[in-house]
Tab-separated table of C-alpha atoms in Angstrom:
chain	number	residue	atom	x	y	z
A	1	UNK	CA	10.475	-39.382	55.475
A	2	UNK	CA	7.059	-40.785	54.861
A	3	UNK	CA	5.351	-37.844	53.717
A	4	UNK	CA	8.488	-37.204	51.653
A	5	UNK	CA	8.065	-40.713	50.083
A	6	UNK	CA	4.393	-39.992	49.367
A	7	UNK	CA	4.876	-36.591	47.914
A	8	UNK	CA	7.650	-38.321	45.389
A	9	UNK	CA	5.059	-41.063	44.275
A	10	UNK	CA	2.344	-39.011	43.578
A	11	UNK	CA	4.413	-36.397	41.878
A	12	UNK	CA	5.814	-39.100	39.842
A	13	UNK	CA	2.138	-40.475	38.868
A	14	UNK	CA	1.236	-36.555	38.065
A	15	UNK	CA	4.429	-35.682	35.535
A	16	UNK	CA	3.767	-39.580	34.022
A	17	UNK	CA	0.197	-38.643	33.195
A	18	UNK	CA	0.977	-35.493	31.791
A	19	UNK	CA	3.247	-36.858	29.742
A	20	UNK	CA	0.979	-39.403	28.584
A	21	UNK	CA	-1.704	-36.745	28.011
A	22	UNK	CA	0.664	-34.425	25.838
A	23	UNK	CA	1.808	-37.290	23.858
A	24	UNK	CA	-1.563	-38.984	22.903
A	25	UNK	CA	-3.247	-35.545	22.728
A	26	UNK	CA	-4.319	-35.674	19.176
A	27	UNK	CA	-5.991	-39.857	19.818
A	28	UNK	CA	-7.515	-38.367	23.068
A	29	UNK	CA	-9.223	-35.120	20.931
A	30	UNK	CA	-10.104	-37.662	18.207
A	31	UNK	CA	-11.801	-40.318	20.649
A	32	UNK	CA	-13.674	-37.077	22.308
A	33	UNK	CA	-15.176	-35.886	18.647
A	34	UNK	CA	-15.960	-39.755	18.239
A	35	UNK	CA	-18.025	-39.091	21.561
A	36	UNK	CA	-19.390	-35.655	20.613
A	37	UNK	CA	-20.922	-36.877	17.067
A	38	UNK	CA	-22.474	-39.854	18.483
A	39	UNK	CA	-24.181	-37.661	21.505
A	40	UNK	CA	-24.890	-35.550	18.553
A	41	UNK	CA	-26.642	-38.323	16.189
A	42	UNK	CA	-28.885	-39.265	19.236
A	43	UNK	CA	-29.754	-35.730	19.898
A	44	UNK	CA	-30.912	-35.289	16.195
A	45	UNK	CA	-32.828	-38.686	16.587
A	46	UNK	CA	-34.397	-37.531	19.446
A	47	UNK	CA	-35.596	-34.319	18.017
A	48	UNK	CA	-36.782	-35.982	15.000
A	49	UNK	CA	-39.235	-37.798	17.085
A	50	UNK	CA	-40.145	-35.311	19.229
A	51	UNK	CA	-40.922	-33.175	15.619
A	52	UNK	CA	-42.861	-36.147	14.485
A	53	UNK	CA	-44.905	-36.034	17.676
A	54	UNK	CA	-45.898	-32.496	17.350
A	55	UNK	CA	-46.958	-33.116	14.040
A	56	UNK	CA	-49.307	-36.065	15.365
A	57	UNK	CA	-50.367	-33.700	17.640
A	58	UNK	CA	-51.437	-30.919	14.954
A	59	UNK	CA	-53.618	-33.866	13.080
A	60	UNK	CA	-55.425	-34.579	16.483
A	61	UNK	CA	-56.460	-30.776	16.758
A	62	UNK	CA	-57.599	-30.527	13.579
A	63	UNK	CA	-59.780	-33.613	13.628
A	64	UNK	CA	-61.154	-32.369	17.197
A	65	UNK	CA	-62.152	-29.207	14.698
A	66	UNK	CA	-63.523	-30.836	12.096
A	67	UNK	CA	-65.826	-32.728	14.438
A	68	UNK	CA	-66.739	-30.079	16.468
A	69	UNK	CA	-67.965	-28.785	12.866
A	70	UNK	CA	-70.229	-31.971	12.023
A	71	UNK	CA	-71.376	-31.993	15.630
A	72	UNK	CA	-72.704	-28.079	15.872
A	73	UNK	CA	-74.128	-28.471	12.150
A	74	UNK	CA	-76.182	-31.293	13.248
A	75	UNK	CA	-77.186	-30.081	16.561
A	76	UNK	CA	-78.846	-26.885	14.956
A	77	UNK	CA	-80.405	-28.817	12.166
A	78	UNK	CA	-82.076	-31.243	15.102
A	79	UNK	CA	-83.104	-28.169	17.409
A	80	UNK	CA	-84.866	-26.855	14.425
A	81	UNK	CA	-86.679	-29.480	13.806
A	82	UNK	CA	-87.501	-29.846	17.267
A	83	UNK	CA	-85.481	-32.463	18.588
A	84	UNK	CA	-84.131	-31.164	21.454
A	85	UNK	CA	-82.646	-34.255	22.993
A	86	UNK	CA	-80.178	-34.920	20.145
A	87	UNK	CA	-79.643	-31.220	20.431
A	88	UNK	CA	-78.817	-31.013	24.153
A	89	UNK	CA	-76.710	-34.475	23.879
A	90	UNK	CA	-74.989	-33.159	21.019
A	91	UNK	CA	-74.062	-29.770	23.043
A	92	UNK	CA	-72.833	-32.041	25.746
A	93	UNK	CA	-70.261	-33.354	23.181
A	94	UNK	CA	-69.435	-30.206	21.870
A	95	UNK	CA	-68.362	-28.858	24.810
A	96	UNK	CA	-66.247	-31.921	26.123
A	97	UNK	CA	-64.526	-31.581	22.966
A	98	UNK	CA	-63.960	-27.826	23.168
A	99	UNK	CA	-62.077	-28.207	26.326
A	100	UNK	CA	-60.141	-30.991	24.656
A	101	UNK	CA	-59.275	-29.013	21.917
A	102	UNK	CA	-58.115	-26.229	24.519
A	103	UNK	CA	-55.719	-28.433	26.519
A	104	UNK	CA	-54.524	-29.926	23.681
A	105	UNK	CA	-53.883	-26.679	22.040
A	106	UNK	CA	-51.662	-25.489	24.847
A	107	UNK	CA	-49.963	-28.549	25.182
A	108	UNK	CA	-49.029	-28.328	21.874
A	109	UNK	CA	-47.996	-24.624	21.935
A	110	UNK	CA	-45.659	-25.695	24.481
A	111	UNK	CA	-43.922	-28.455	23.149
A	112	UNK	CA	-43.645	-26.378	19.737
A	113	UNK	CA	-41.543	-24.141	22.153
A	114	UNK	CA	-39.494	-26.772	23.455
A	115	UNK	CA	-38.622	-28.445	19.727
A	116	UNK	CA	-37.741	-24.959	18.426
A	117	UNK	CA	-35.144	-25.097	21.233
A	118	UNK	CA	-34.077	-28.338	20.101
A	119	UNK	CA	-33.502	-27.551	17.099
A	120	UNK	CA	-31.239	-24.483	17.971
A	121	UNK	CA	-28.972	-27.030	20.446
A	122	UNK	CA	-28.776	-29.231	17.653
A	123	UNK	CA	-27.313	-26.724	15.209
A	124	UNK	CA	-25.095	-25.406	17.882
A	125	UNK	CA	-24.059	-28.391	18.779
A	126	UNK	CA	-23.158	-29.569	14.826
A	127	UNK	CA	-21.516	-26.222	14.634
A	128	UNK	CA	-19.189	-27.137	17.929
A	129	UNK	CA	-18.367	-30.329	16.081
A	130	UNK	CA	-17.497	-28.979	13.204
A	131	UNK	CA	-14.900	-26.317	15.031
A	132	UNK	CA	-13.106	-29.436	16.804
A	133	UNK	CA	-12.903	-31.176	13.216
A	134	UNK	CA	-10.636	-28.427	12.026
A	135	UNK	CA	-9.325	-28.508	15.103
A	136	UNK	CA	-8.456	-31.802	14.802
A	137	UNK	CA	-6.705	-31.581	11.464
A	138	UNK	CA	-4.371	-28.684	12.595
A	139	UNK	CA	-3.680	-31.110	15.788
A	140	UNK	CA	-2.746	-33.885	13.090
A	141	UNK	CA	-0.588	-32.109	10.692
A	142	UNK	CA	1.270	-30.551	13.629
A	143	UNK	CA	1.553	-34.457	15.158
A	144	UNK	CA	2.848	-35.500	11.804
A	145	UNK	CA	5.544	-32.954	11.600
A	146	UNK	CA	6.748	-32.967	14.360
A	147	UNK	CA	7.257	-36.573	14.335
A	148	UNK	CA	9.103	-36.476	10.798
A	149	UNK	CA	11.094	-34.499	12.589
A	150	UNK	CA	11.100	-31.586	9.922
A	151	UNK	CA	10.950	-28.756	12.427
A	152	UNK	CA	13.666	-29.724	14.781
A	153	UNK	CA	14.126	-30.338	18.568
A	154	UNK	CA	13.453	-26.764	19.389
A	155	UNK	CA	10.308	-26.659	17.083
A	156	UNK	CA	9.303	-30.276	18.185
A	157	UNK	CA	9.319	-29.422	22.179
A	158	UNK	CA	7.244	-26.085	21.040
A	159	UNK	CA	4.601	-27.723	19.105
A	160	UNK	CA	3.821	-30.663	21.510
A	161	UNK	CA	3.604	-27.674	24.185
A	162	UNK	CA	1.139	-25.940	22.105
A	163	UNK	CA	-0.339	-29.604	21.316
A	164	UNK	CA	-1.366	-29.897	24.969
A	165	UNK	CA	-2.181	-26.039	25.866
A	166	UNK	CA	-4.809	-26.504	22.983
A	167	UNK	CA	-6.177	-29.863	24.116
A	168	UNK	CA	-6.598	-28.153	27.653
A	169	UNK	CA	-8.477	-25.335	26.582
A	170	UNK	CA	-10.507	-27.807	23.981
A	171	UNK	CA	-11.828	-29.513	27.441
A	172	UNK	CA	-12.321	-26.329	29.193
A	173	UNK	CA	-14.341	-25.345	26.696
A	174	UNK	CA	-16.562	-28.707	26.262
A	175	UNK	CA	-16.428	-28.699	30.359
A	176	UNK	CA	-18.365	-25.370	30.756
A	177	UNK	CA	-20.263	-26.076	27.767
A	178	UNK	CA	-21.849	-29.050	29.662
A	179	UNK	CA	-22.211	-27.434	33.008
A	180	UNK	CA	-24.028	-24.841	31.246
A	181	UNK	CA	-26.369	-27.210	29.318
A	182	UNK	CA	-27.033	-29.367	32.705
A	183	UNK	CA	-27.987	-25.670	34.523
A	184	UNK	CA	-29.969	-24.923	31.843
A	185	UNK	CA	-32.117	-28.361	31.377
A	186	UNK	CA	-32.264	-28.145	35.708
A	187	UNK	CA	-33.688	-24.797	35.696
A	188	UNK	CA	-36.132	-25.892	32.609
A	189	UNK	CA	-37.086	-28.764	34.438
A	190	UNK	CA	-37.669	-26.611	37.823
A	191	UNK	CA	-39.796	-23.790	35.725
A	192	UNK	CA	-42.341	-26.843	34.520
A	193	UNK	CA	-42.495	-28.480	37.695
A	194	UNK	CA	-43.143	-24.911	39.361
A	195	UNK	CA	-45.727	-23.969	36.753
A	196	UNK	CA	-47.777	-27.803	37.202
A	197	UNK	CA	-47.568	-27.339	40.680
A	198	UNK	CA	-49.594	-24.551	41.028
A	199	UNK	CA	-52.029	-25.114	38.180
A	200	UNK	CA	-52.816	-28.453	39.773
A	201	UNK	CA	-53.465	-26.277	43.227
A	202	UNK	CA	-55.655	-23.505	41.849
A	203	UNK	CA	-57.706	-26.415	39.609
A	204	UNK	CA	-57.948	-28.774	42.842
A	205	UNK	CA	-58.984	-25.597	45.016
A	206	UNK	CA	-61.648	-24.348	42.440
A	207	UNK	CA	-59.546	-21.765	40.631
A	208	UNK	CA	-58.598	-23.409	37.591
A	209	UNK	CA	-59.484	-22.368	33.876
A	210	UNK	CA	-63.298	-22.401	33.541
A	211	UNK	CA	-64.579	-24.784	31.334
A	212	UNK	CA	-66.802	-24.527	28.784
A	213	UNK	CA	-70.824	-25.487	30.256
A	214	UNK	CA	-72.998	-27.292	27.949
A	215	UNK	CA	-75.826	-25.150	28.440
A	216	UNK	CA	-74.076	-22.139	27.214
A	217	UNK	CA	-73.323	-24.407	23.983
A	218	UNK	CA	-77.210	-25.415	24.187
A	219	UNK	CA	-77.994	-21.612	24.381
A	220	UNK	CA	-76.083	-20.580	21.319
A	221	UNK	CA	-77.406	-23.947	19.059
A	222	UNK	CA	-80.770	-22.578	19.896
A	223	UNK	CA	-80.616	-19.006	18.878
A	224	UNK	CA	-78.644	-20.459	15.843
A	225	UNK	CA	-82.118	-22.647	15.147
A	226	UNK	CA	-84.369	-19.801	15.764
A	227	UNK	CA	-82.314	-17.388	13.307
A	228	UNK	CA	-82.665	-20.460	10.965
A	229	UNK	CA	-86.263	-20.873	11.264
A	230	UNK	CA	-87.012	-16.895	11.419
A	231	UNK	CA	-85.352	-16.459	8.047
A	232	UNK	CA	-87.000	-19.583	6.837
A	233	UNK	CA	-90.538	-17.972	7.503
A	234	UNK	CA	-90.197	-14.355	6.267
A	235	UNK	CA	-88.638	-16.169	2.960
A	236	UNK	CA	-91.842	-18.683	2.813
A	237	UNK	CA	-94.033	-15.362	4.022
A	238	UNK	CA	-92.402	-13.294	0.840
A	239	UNK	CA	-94.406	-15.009	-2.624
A	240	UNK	CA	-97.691	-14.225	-0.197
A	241	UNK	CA	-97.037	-10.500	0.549
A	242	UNK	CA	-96.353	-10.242	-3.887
């Protein structure tokens, strides 16, 4: 008698809030787009200042660049006139900011990556929206005619069944559309951690990306100087030989 008693109640509960469900479909759907264009709004926000951080980004590298420039241009003016400590401290510079410019560079290749992904969630997602606005029009013309009562009992019962059977497959749709976005962001999220992991064990262990050595940059300033000052002489040596 118990369990007879318990299987009444909760039957009762499950038929009430189905009948609920079916007859507030249409404020249920709306309250759920309400929902979906705000996630939507901070999802565009979001990307806007992830867009305007790449950009920042791009500025950095090419003022790394454009002081690398300055640097090198000085460095082989010094070395030719024989100052070899500016010339070995400004290769020293040089090369700290050529492996700057390197990380940065692939930092920024990376996050390009991730905004161009962004960016194609984002339209997909304002596309989505859109769909369950029309949606949601159809859903409140139906409402409205069937409660004027201009299609009759028959075509009343019939629309409020086809109400609810499109609500249902509205949520299935937004429920695997989730799942699929969380899987996707998890396994994102597992690639990067995988791919730091191992970078930080091959650089801690000796095996990382070389760097650049300042004496290689020191090297290549001062064959720079003495192709300078070689094709200073022979042009000072010319007028003589005439």
């Amino acid at each position: 008698m118990t369990r007879t008693l318990s299987l009444l109640m909760r039957g009762v509960i499950a038929d009430n809030a189905q009948a609920i469900h079916v007859a507030h479909a249409v404020t249920i759907l709306r309250q759920q787009i309400r929902d979906a264009a705000g996630a939507l709004a901070t999802a565009r926000r979001e990307l806007a200042v992830a867009m305007a951080y790449h950009a920042a980004e791009a500025r950095a590298l090419d003022a790394i660049g454009t002081r690398i420039d300055t640097l090198s241009d000085g460095a082989r003016r010094a070395l030719s006139d024989g100052r070899t400590d500016l010339g070995t401290e400004a290769a020293l510079h040089i090369a700290a900011l050529e492996d700057e410019r390197t990380d940065r560079r692939e930092a920024a290749d990376r996050f390009a990556a991730e905004v161009e992904r962004l960016k194609r969630l984002v339209a997909q997602g304002g596309e989505r929206l859109r769909d369950l606005d029309r949606g949601l029009q159809t859903a409140r013309t139906t409402e409205a005619l069937r409660r004027a009562g201009l299609e009759g009992r028959r075509a009343t019962t019939l629309s409020a069944g086809a109400l609810g059977e499109a609500e249902r497959t509205l949520a299935r749709l937004r429920a695997r559309h989730a799942a699929e976005a969380d899987v996707a962001a998890a396994l994102n999220a597992l690639e990067t951690e995988a791919a730091g992991g191992i970078e930080a064990d091959l650089e801690a262990a000796g095996y990382g990306r070389p760097r650049t050595d300042p004496r290689a940059v020191l090297d290549r300033l001062k064959a720079l100087s003495a192709e300078v000052g070689t094709g200073s002489a022979q042009e000072s040596a010319s007028p003589q030989g005439l």
